[in-house]
């Protein structure tokens, strides 16, 4: 069936005229109708728009103007602004927000001819590691609906894992693509900071946020990144640098690949069964010709404390725009302007978002700036330097994406610090701005385990090559939960 | 660092967030535990380290000072909570 095909296969099938985009789109819409509600993975389903866009894609193909992705339906995380379509960011604050323009990523994938099936559920304003902070309720993990899918791109991960779409976009500020990709058994890529435009991607922490693809395998991610990546004059931190064809290097052999294993990623706090799965994956890489080198990232264990200054500080500033005046939620009967601000924000934001705004406000307030924000920026330098040094002797760094498999719904919702530690292995790459991936590498208790691969700046092609070669000799990425066959 | 009830009230005011009286002890407890996590940074000596504000060495791009955006006032005001004659309405500020 269509939903077991990769993007590359679907592209060939469409080109050969075996099926139309309308047929594909109807098929995925029907799967969404059957499974979407139980998984709670969609905030909005855009069935009419999808079918219109699918018919346009078919016409475009008939005119001989189809590109490689034309006609393949997809989903956007609800953090990307979609012109004329509700864009909630998982928050009551934006429950009534119909975006008046397209994000650059949305425009590019639309121009490539990909019909939009809908908008994926997510943690509120991308703040969470379990999808439980969403105003629209938690997403369920397709592998075990009693467990979380990870977050914040949990809806996107669940959608790809349950084969409700061959592609969902995600965003990653501290692990929000990689950690849910690991917990749901899909392939997720966070590109180098600045590689993919942030224009129209609702800002959480602007020096860390980066969008990327979540797909069934690395080859598909390469096809999609070819379109998503590139300079954008509308994003002041977008990098002016040529985009290579990410598909062209996929088949490169791994002979002589130097893999760095940071000792800090295999210590206390890591589930021993997860560690064993990762060790088996590393063995597989040795079989493929790679050389393994022990490395150390000594400051990486301070990455979570550092992140919980930098990200909340930037979030408290970014989220000050939500004031109940120009768009979004406004409280009833405000008695004066201050009451309007305070109650619109107090009622419109959920408790995790309020916690982070308050931490950021505190860290930036008079008398505390040096002790928190300045200190964290210095730590960020040390964490980043660790990677620079490591990449002098290795090509990629590997380890677990998350310290454990998916946990039960509700297990960590009352304990923010224990939730934050879910991202202990992913955050450092964001602080340094490096690209990272998570690929499926096995199972523990019938739940997926993700292998993380971190690369040097703008080395996405290498990451995709390293992931693709592994996927040529393993089949973890082809597994589908029984209920979604 | 352990936050007291009055600290939470002050921070919430600075952040322009209305929070329920009943939720204040919970916020004090959670925020204090987050601050304890953050303070794990303190064991590292950063005296000689320069702060890093941004992951990439970049300079701010400049462009010619010409109009690049069209006027979409009506479109943007359609999604506002309250507008009148092209203006955003808020409660009266000056008595």
Coordinates of C-alpha atoms in Angstrom, one line a residue:
Chain A
X1 CA 0.0 0.0 0.0
X2 CA 1.0 3.6 -0.6
X3 CA 1.7 4.3 3.1
X4 CA 4.5 1.8 3.2
X5 CA 6.3 3.4 0.4
X6 CA 9.1 5.9 0.8
X7 CA 9.1 9.4 -0.6
X8 CA 11.6 8.2 -3.3
X9 CA 9.3 5.3 -4.2
X10 CA 6.2 7.5 -4.3
X11 CA 8.0 10.0 -6.5
X12 CA 8.9 7.2 -9.0
X13 CA 5.3 5.8 -8.9
X14 CA 3.8 9.2 -9.6
X15 CA 6.3 9.9 -12.4
X16 CA 5.5 6.5 -14.0
X17 CA 1.8 7.2 -13.8
X18 CA 1.1 4.2 -11.6
X19 CA -1.2 6.5 -9.4
X20 CA -2.1 10.1 -9.1
X21 CA -1.5 12.6 -6.4
X22 CA -5.2 12.7 -5.8
X23 CA -5.3 9.0 -5.2
X24 CA -2.4 9.2 -2.8
X25 CA -3.9 12.2 -1.0
X26 CA -7.2 10.5 -0.6
X27 CA -5.5 7.4 0.8
X28 CA -3.6 9.4 3.5
X29 CA -6.7 11.5 4.3
X30 CA -8.6 8.2 4.9
X31 CA -5.9 6.9 7.2
X32 CA -5.9 10.2 9.1
X33 CA -9.7 9.8 9.5
X34 CA -9.3 6.3 10.8
X35 CA -6.3 6.8 13.1
X36 CA -5.9 10.6 13.7
X37 CA -8.3 11.0 16.5
X38 CA -7.1 8.1 18.6
X39 CA -3.5 9.4 18.4
X40 CA -4.6 13.0 18.8
X41 CA -1.8 13.9 16.4
X42 CA -3.5 16.6 14.4
X43 CA -4.7 20.0 15.5
X44 CA -6.2 20.8 12.0
X45 CA -6.8 18.5 9.0
X46 CA -7.0 20.4 5.8
X47 CA -8.7 17.8 3.6
X48 CA -10.3 20.2 1.1
X49 CA -7.1 22.2 0.6
X50 CA -5.1 18.9 0.3
X51 CA -7.3 17.6 -2.5
X52 CA -7.3 20.9 -4.4
X53 CA -3.5 21.0 -4.2
X54 CA -3.3 17.3 -5.2
X55 CA -5.4 18.0 -8.4
X56 CA -3.1 21.0 -9.1
X57 CA -0.1 18.7 -8.7
X58 CA -1.6 16.2 -11.2
X59 CA -2.2 19.0 -13.7
X60 CA 1.3 20.2 -13.2
X61 CA 2.6 16.7 -13.9
X62 CA 0.4 16.5 -17.0
X63 CA 2.1 19.7 -18.3
X64 CA 5.5 18.1 -17.7
X65 CA 6.4 20.5 -14.9
X66 CA 6.5 18.2 -12.0
X67 CA 9.5 18.2 -9.6
X68 CA 10.7 15.2 -7.5
X69 CA 8.3 16.0 -4.6
X70 CA 5.3 17.1 -6.7
X71 CA 2.1 15.4 -5.6
X72 CA 3.4 13.7 -2.4
X73 CA 1.2 14.8 0.5
X74 CA 2.7 16.0 3.8
X75 CA 2.0 17.6 7.2
X76 CA 3.4 20.7 8.9
X77 CA 4.0 21.1 12.6
X78 CA 1.5 23.7 13.8
X79 CA 4.4 26.1 14.6
X80 CA 4.8 27.0 10.9
X81 CA 2.5 29.8 9.6
X82 CA 0.2 28.6 6.9
X83 CA -1.6 31.4 5.0
X84 CA -5.4 31.1 5.6
X85 CA -5.0 28.1 7.8
X86 CA -5.2 28.1 11.7
X87 CA -1.7 28.1 13.2
X88 CA -2.1 27.5 16.9
X89 CA 1.5 26.6 18.1
X90 CA -0.3 24.2 20.4
X91 CA -1.6 27.1 22.5
X92 CA -4.9 28.6 23.6
X93 CA -3.2 31.9 22.9
X94 CA -3.3 31.2 19.2
X95 CA -6.4 29.0 19.1
X96 CA -8.1 31.7 17.0
X97 CA -5.1 32.6 14.9
X98 CA -5.4 32.2 11.1
X99 CA -1.9 33.0 9.8
X100 CA -1.9 35.8 7.2
X101 CA 1.2 34.5 5.4
X102 CA 3.2 31.4 4.7
X103 CA 6.4 30.6 6.5
X104 CA 9.3 30.2 4.0
X105 CA 9.5 26.5 4.6
X106 CA 5.7 26.2 3.9
X107 CA 6.1 28.3 0.7
X108 CA 9.0 26.2 -0.5
X109 CA 7.2 22.8 0.0
X110 CA 4.0 24.3 -1.5
X111 CA 6.0 25.5 -4.5
X112 CA 7.5 22.0 -4.8
X113 CA 3.9 20.8 -5.2
X114 CA 3.3 18.9 -1.9
X115 CA -0.3 18.9 -0.8
X116 CA -0.8 19.9 2.8
X117 CA -2.8 17.2 4.8
X118 CA -2.9 19.2 8.0
X119 CA -1.2 20.7 11.0
X120 CA 0.5 18.5 13.6
X121 CA -0.1 18.6 17.4
X122 CA 2.9 19.8 19.4
X123 CA 3.9 20.9 22.9
X124 CA 2.7 24.5 23.6
X125 CA 5.1 26.9 21.9
X126 CA 7.4 23.9 21.4
X127 CA 8.1 23.8 25.2
X128 CA 8.0 20.2 26.3
X129 CA 9.5 16.8 25.7
X130 CA 6.3 14.7 25.8
X131 CA 3.6 16.6 23.9
X132 CA 1.7 16.8 27.1
X133 CA 1.8 20.6 27.3
X134 CA -0.4 21.1 24.2
X135 CA -3.6 23.0 24.7
X136 CA -5.2 20.3 22.5
X137 CA -4.2 17.4 24.8
X138 CA -1.3 14.9 24.6
X139 CA -0.4 12.9 21.5
X140 CA -0.2 9.1 21.9
X141 CA 2.8 7.1 20.8
X142 CA 1.7 4.7 18.0
X143 CA 3.9 2.0 19.4
X144 CA 2.1 2.0 22.8
X145 CA -0.7 4.4 23.2
X146 CA -0.2 4.5 27.0
X147 CA 3.2 6.2 26.4
X148 CA 4.2 9.7 25.2
X149 CA 5.5 10.3 21.7
X150 CA 8.2 12.7 22.9
X151 CA 8.2 16.4 22.1
X152 CA 7.9 19.0 21.1
X153 CA 7.3 17.7 17.6
X154 CA 5.4 14.7 19.0
X155 CA 2.5 15.0 16.6
X156 CA 4.8 15.0 13.6
X157 CA 6.7 12.0 14.9
X158 CA 3.5 10.0 15.6
X159 CA 2.1 10.9 12.2
X160 CA 5.2 9.5 10.4
X161 CA 5.5 6.5 12.7
X162 CA 1.8 5.6 12.1
X163 CA 2.3 6.1 8.4
X164 CA -0.4 8.8 8.2
X165 CA 2.0 10.9 6.0
X166 CA 5.4 10.2 4.5
X167 CA 6.7 13.6 5.7
X168 CA 6.1 15.9 8.6
X169 CA 8.1 19.0 9.4
X170 CA 9.4 19.5 12.9
X171 CA 11.4 22.1 14.8
X172 CA 14.3 21.5 17.2
X173 CA 15.3 24.0 19.9
X174 CA 16.8 21.5 22.4
X175 CA 15.9 18.1 20.8
X176 CA 12.4 18.6 19.6
X177 CA 12.9 16.8 16.3
X178 CA 15.4 14.2 17.4
X179 CA 13.9 13.1 20.8
X180 CA 10.4 12.4 19.4
X181 CA 11.9 10.8 16.3
X182 CA 13.8 8.4 18.7
X183 CA 10.7 7.7 20.8
X184 CA 8.5 7.0 17.8
X185 CA 11.1 5.2 15.7
X186 CA 11.3 7.6 12.8
X187 CA 14.2 9.5 11.1
X188 CA 14.5 13.1 12.2
X189 CA 17.1 15.7 11.1
X190 CA 17.9 19.0 12.8
X191 CA 20.0 20.9 10.4
X192 CA 22.9 23.4 11.2
X193 CA 21.5 26.6 12.8
X194 CA 20.8 29.0 9.9
X195 CA 20.5 26.3 7.2
X196 CA 16.7 26.3 7.1
X197 CA 14.8 29.6 7.2
X198 CA 13.1 30.5 10.4
X199 CA 10.8 33.1 8.7
X200 CA 7.2 32.3 9.7
X201 CA 8.3 29.7 12.2
X202 CA 6.8 30.9 15.5
X203 CA 9.9 31.8 17.6
X204 CA 10.7 30.1 20.9
X205 CA 14.4 30.7 21.4
X206 CA 15.8 32.4 18.3
X207 CA 19.5 31.5 18.7
X208 CA 18.6 27.8 19.0
X209 CA 15.4 27.1 16.9
X210 CA 15.9 25.2 13.6
X211 CA 13.3 23.5 11.4
X212 CA 13.9 20.1 9.7
X213 CA 12.3 17.0 8.2
X214 CA 10.8 14.0 9.9
X215 CA 10.5 11.0 7.6
X216 CA 10.6 7.2 7.3
X217 CA 14.3 7.1 6.3
X218 CA 17.4 9.2 5.6
X219 CA 17.1 9.1 1.8
X220 CA 13.6 10.8 2.1
X221 CA 15.1 13.4 4.5
X222 CA 17.7 14.2 1.9
X223 CA 15.0 14.7 -0.8
X224 CA 13.1 17.1 1.5
X225 CA 16.1 19.0 2.8
X226 CA 17.1 19.8 -0.8
X227 CA 13.9 21.9 -0.9
X228 CA 13.7 23.1 2.8
X229 CA 17.3 24.4 3.0
X230 CA 18.7 27.6 1.6
X231 CA 19.3 31.3 2.2
X232 CA 16.3 33.5 2.9
X233 CA 16.6 37.3 2.9
X234 CA 13.6 37.4 5.4
X235 CA 15.5 35.6 8.1
X236 CA 18.4 37.7 9.4
X237 CA 20.3 34.7 10.7
X238 CA 19.8 32.6 7.6
X239 CA 23.2 31.6 6.1
X240 CA 24.3 32.6 2.6
X241 CA 25.8 29.4 1.5
X242 CA 25.1 27.1 -1.4
X243 CA 22.8 24.1 -0.8
X244 CA 24.4 20.9 -2.1
X245 CA 22.3 18.1 -3.6
X246 CA 21.9 16.0 -0.4
X247 CA 20.9 12.9 -2.5
X248 CA 24.2 12.8 -4.3
X249 CA 26.4 11.6 -1.4
X250 CA 24.1 9.0 0.0
X251 CA 25.9 6.0 -1.5
X252 CA 29.4 6.9 -0.4
X253 CA 31.0 4.0 1.5
X254 CA 31.8 4.4 5.1
X255 CA 35.3 3.0 4.9
X256 CA 37.5 5.0 7.2
X257 CA 34.7 7.0 8.8
X258 CA 35.8 8.2 12.2
X259 CA 33.0 7.9 14.8
X260 CA 33.5 9.7 18.1
X261 CA 31.8 8.2 21.1
X262 CA 31.6 10.7 24.0
X263 CA 32.0 9.0 27.3
X264 CA 29.6 11.5 28.8
X265 CA 26.8 10.0 26.7
X266 CA 27.1 6.5 28.1
X267 CA 27.2 7.2 31.8
X268 CA 24.8 7.5 34.7
X269 CA 21.2 8.1 33.8
X270 CA 21.3 6.0 30.6
X271 CA 18.9 3.0 30.5
X272 CA 21.3 0.0 30.3
X273 CA 19.1 -1.8 27.7
X274 CA 19.1 1.4 25.6
X275 CA 22.9 1.4 25.9
X276 CA 23.1 -2.2 24.6
X277 CA 21.0 -1.3 21.5
X278 CA 23.4 1.7 20.8
X279 CA 26.4 -0.6 21.2
X280 CA 25.0 -3.0 18.7
X281 CA 24.4 -0.2 16.2
X282 CA 28.0 1.0 16.7
X283 CA 29.2 -2.6 16.0
X284 CA 27.2 -2.4 12.7
X285 CA 29.1 0.7 11.8
X286 CA 32.4 -1.0 12.4
X287 CA 31.2 -3.8 10.0
X288 CA 30.6 -1.0 7.5
X289 CA 34.2 0.1 7.8
X290 CA 34.0 2.8 10.4
X291 CA 36.6 3.4 13.1
X292 CA 35.5 4.2 16.6
X293 CA 37.3 6.7 18.7
X294 CA 36.6 7.4 22.4
X295 CA 36.2 11.2 22.9
X296 CA 35.2 13.5 25.8
X297 CA 32.8 16.4 25.8
X298 CA 33.5 17.4 29.4
X299 CA 31.1 20.4 29.6
X300 CA 28.2 18.6 27.9
X301 CA 26.8 17.5 31.3
X302 CA 26.2 21.2 32.0
X303 CA 24.2 21.7 28.8
X304 CA 20.8 21.2 30.4
X305 CA 21.4 23.9 33.1
X306 CA 22.9 26.2 30.5
X307 CA 20.0 25.6 28.1
X308 CA 17.4 26.4 30.9
X309 CA 18.8 29.9 31.1
X310 CA 19.4 30.7 27.4
X311 CA 16.1 29.2 26.1
X312 CA 13.8 30.7 28.8
X313 CA 15.5 34.1 28.5
X314 CA 14.9 34.2 24.7
X315 CA 11.4 32.8 25.2
X316 CA 10.5 35.5 27.7
X317 CA 11.5 38.1 25.2
X318 CA 9.9 36.4 22.1
X319 CA 6.6 35.7 23.8
X320 CA 6.2 39.3 25.0
X321 CA 4.5 39.9 21.6
X322 CA 1.5 38.0 22.8
X323 CA -0.3 40.9 24.5
X324 CA -3.9 40.5 23.6
X325 CA -3.8 43.6 21.3
X326 CA -3.0 42.7 17.7
X327 CA -3.8 39.0 17.4
X328 CA -4.4 36.0 19.5
X329 CA -6.3 35.5 22.7
X330 CA -7.8 38.5 24.6
X331 CA -9.4 38.2 28.1
X332 CA -13.0 39.2 28.7
X333 CA -13.8 42.7 30.1
X334 CA -10.3 44.0 30.8
X335 CA -10.5 46.8 33.4
X336 CA -7.3 48.6 32.3
X337 CA -4.4 48.1 30.0
X338 CA -2.3 46.2 32.6
X339 CA -5.2 44.0 33.3
X340 CA -5.6 43.3 29.6
X341 CA -1.9 42.2 29.3
X342 CA -1.8 40.2 32.4
X343 CA -5.0 38.3 32.1
X344 CA -4.7 37.7 28.3
X345 CA -1.3 36.2 29.0
X346 CA -2.2 34.5 32.2
X347 CA -5.3 32.8 30.6
X348 CA -3.8 32.3 27.2
X349 CA -0.6 30.5 28.2
X350 CA -0.4 27.1 29.8
X351 CA 1.6 26.4 33.0
X352 CA 4.9 25.2 31.4
X353 CA 5.0 28.2 29.1
X354 CA 4.4 30.5 32.1
X355 CA 7.2 28.7 34.1
X356 CA 9.7 29.3 31.3
X357 CA 8.7 32.9 30.8
X358 CA 9.1 33.5 34.6
X359 CA 12.5 31.8 34.7
X360 CA 13.7 33.9 31.7
X361 CA 12.3 37.1 33.2
X362 CA 14.1 36.3 36.5
X363 CA 17.4 35.4 34.7
X364 CA 17.3 38.7 32.8
X365 CA 16.2 40.9 35.7
X366 CA 18.4 43.5 37.3
X367 CA 20.9 42.0 39.7
X368 CA 20.7 38.5 38.3
X369 CA 21.8 39.0 34.7
X370 CA 25.5 38.2 35.3
X371 CA 24.9 35.2 37.6
X372 CA 22.5 33.6 35.1
X373 CA 22.5 34.9 31.6
X374 CA 26.1 35.9 31.2
X375 CA 27.3 32.8 33.0
X376 CA 25.2 30.6 30.6
X377 CA 26.6 32.4 27.6
X378 CA 30.1 31.6 28.8
X379 CA 29.1 28.0 29.4
X380 CA 27.7 27.9 25.9
X381 CA 31.2 28.8 24.6
X382 CA 32.8 26.0 26.6
X383 CA 30.2 23.5 25.3
X384 CA 30.7 24.6 21.8
X385 CA 34.5 24.5 22.1
X386 CA 34.3 20.8 23.2
X387 CA 32.7 19.9 19.9
X388 CA 35.2 22.0 17.9
X389 CA 38.0 20.0 19.5
X390 CA 36.3 16.7 19.0
X391 CA 35.7 17.3 15.3
X392 CA 39.5 17.7 14.8
X393 CA 39.8 14.0 15.2
X394 CA 36.4 12.5 14.2
X395 CA 33.9 12.9 11.4
X396 CA 30.7 12.3 13.3
X397 CA 29.7 11.8 16.9
X398 CA 27.3 9.1 18.0
X399 CA 25.4 8.1 21.0
X400 CA 21.8 7.6 22.3
X401 CA 19.3 10.3 21.3
X402 CA 17.4 9.9 24.6
X403 CA 18.4 8.3 27.9
X404 CA 15.3 6.0 27.8
X405 CA 12.5 4.8 25.7
X406 CA 9.0 6.4 25.7
X407 CA 7.7 6.9 29.2
X408 CA 4.1 6.6 30.4
X409 CA 1.7 9.5 29.9
X410 CA 1.6 11.6 33.0
X411 CA 4.8 10.1 34.5
X412 CA 6.8 13.3 34.5
X413 CA 4.2 16.0 34.1
X414 CA 4.5 17.2 37.7
X415 CA 8.2 17.3 37.8
X416 CA 9.6 19.8 35.2
X417 CA 13.3 19.1 36.0
X418 CA 12.9 15.3 35.4
X419 CA 11.2 16.1 32.1
X420 CA 14.0 18.5 31.1
X421 CA 16.5 15.7 31.6
X422 CA 14.9 13.8 28.7
X423 CA 16.9 16.1 26.4
X424 CA 20.2 15.6 28.1
X425 CA 21.9 14.2 25.0
X426 CA 20.3 16.5 22.4
X427 CA 20.6 20.0 23.9
X428 CA 24.4 20.5 23.4
X429 CA 24.1 20.4 19.6
X430 CA 21.6 23.2 19.8
X431 CA 23.8 25.3 22.0
X432 CA 26.7 24.8 19.6
X433 CA 24.4 25.2 16.5
X434 CA 25.5 21.8 15.1
X435 CA 23.4 19.5 12.9
X436 CA 22.1 16.3 14.4
X437 CA 19.9 13.3 13.5
X438 CA 18.1 10.5 15.1
X439 CA 17.5 7.2 13.3
X440 CA 15.8 4.0 14.6
X441 CA 18.3 1.5 15.9
X442 CA 16.3 -1.1 17.7
X443 CA 13.7 -1.7 20.5
X444 CA 13.6 -2.1 24.3
X445 CA 10.3 -3.4 25.7
X446 CA 8.7 -3.1 22.2
X447 CA 9.5 0.6 22.2
X448 CA 11.9 2.2 19.7
X449 CA 15.4 3.4 20.5
X450 CA 17.0 6.2 18.5
X451 CA 20.7 6.5 17.6
X452 CA 21.9 10.1 17.5
X453 CA 24.4 11.3 15.0
X454 CA 25.9 14.7 15.4
X455 CA 27.9 16.3 12.6
X456 CA 30.2 19.3 12.0
X457 CA 28.7 22.6 10.8
X458 CA 26.9 22.3 7.5
X459 CA 27.8 18.6 7.2
X460 CA 24.2 17.5 6.7
X461 CA 25.2 15.6 3.6
X462 CA 27.6 13.5 5.7
X463 CA 25.0 12.8 8.4
X464 CA 22.5 11.7 5.7
X465 CA 25.1 9.5 4.1
X466 CA 26.1 7.9 7.4
X467 CA 22.4 7.3 8.3
X468 CA 21.5 6.0 4.8
X469 CA 24.3 3.4 4.8
X470 CA 23.1 2.0 8.1
X471 CA 19.6 1.8 6.8
X472 CA 20.8 -0.1 3.8
X473 CA 21.9 -3.0 6.1
X474 CA 19.3 -2.8 8.8
X475 CA 15.5 -2.7 8.8
X476 CA 14.6 -0.9 12.0
X477 CA 13.4 2.1 10.0
X478 CA 10.9 -0.1 8.0
X479 CA 9.1 -1.4 11.1
X480 CA 5.5 -0.3 11.6
X481 CA 3.4 -0.7 14.8
X482 CA 0.9 -3.5 14.3
X483 CA -2.2 -1.3 14.7
X484 CA -1.0 0.9 11.8
X485 CA -0.1 -1.8 9.2
Chain B
X1 CA 18.3 29.8 45.2
X2 CA 14.9 29.2 46.7
X3 CA 12.0 31.5 45.6
X4 CA 9.4 32.7 48.1
X5 CA 5.8 33.6 47.4
X6 CA 6.6 37.3 47.1
X7 CA 9.4 36.6 44.6
X8 CA 6.9 34.7 42.4
X9 CA 4.4 37.6 42.6
X10 CA 7.2 40.1 41.6
X11 CA 8.4 38.0 38.7
X12 CA 4.9 37.4 37.4
X13 CA 4.3 41.1 37.5
X14 CA 7.5 41.8 35.5
X15 CA 6.4 39.2 33.0
X16 CA 2.9 40.6 32.9
X17 CA 1.4 37.3 33.8
X18 CA -1.8 37.0 35.9
X19 CA -1.5 33.8 38.0
X20 CA -4.0 32.4 40.5
X21 CA -3.2 32.9 44.2
X22 CA -3.7 29.1 44.6
X23 CA -1.0 28.3 42.1
X24 CA 1.7 30.5 43.7
X25 CA 3.1 27.8 46.0
X26 CA 3.4 25.4 43.1
X27 CA 5.2 27.9 41.0
X28 CA 7.6 28.8 43.9
X29 CA 8.4 25.1 44.3
X30 CA 8.9 24.3 40.6
X31 CA 10.8 27.5 39.8
X32 CA 13.1 26.9 42.8
X33 CA 13.9 23.4 41.6
X34 CA 14.6 24.7 38.1
X35 CA 16.9 27.4 39.6
X36 CA 18.8 24.6 41.5
X37 CA 19.3 22.8 38.3
X38 CA 20.6 26.0 36.6
X39 CA 23.0 26.6 39.5
X40 CA 24.9 23.4 38.5
X41 CA 26.7 25.7 36.1
X42 CA 28.4 27.4 39.1
X43 CA 30.9 24.5 39.6
X44 CA 32.6 25.5 36.3
X45 CA 35.1 28.3 36.4
X46 CA 34.2 30.7 33.5
X47 CA 36.2 33.7 34.6
X48 CA 38.4 33.9 31.4
X49 CA 35.7 32.7 29.0
X50 CA 34.1 35.1 26.5
X51 CA 30.3 34.9 26.3
X52 CA 28.8 33.3 23.2
X53 CA 25.5 34.9 22.1
X54 CA 25.1 33.1 18.9
X55 CA 26.2 29.7 17.4
X56 CA 27.7 31.1 14.2
X57 CA 30.1 33.9 13.6
X58 CA 28.0 36.3 11.6
X59 CA 27.6 40.0 11.0
X60 CA 24.3 41.7 10.6
X61 CA 23.4 41.9 6.9
X62 CA 22.5 45.3 5.7
X63 CA 20.3 46.3 2.7
X64 CA 19.3 49.4 0.9
X65 CA 16.7 51.5 2.7
X66 CA 13.9 50.9 0.2
X67 CA 10.3 49.7 0.8
X68 CA 10.1 46.0 0.5
X69 CA 6.8 45.1 2.1
X70 CA 3.3 46.0 0.8
X71 CA 0.7 47.5 3.1
X72 CA -1.5 44.7 4.4
X73 CA -3.2 46.6 7.2
X74 CA -6.7 45.3 6.5
X75 CA -5.5 41.7 6.4
X76 CA -3.6 42.0 9.6
X77 CA -6.4 43.9 11.4
X78 CA -8.9 41.2 10.5
X79 CA -7.3 38.9 13.0
X80 CA -7.1 41.5 15.8
X81 CA -9.4 41.2 18.8
X82 CA -10.8 44.7 18.5
X83 CA -10.2 47.4 15.9
X84 CA -11.9 50.6 14.9
X85 CA -11.2 52.9 11.9
X86 CA -7.9 51.1 11.3
X87 CA -6.8 51.4 14.9
X88 CA -6.2 48.7 17.5
X89 CA -8.4 49.3 20.5
X90 CA -7.3 48.8 24.1
X91 CA -8.9 50.0 27.4
X92 CA -8.6 53.8 28.0
X93 CA -5.1 54.7 29.2
X94 CA -5.4 58.4 29.9
X95 CA -8.2 59.5 32.2

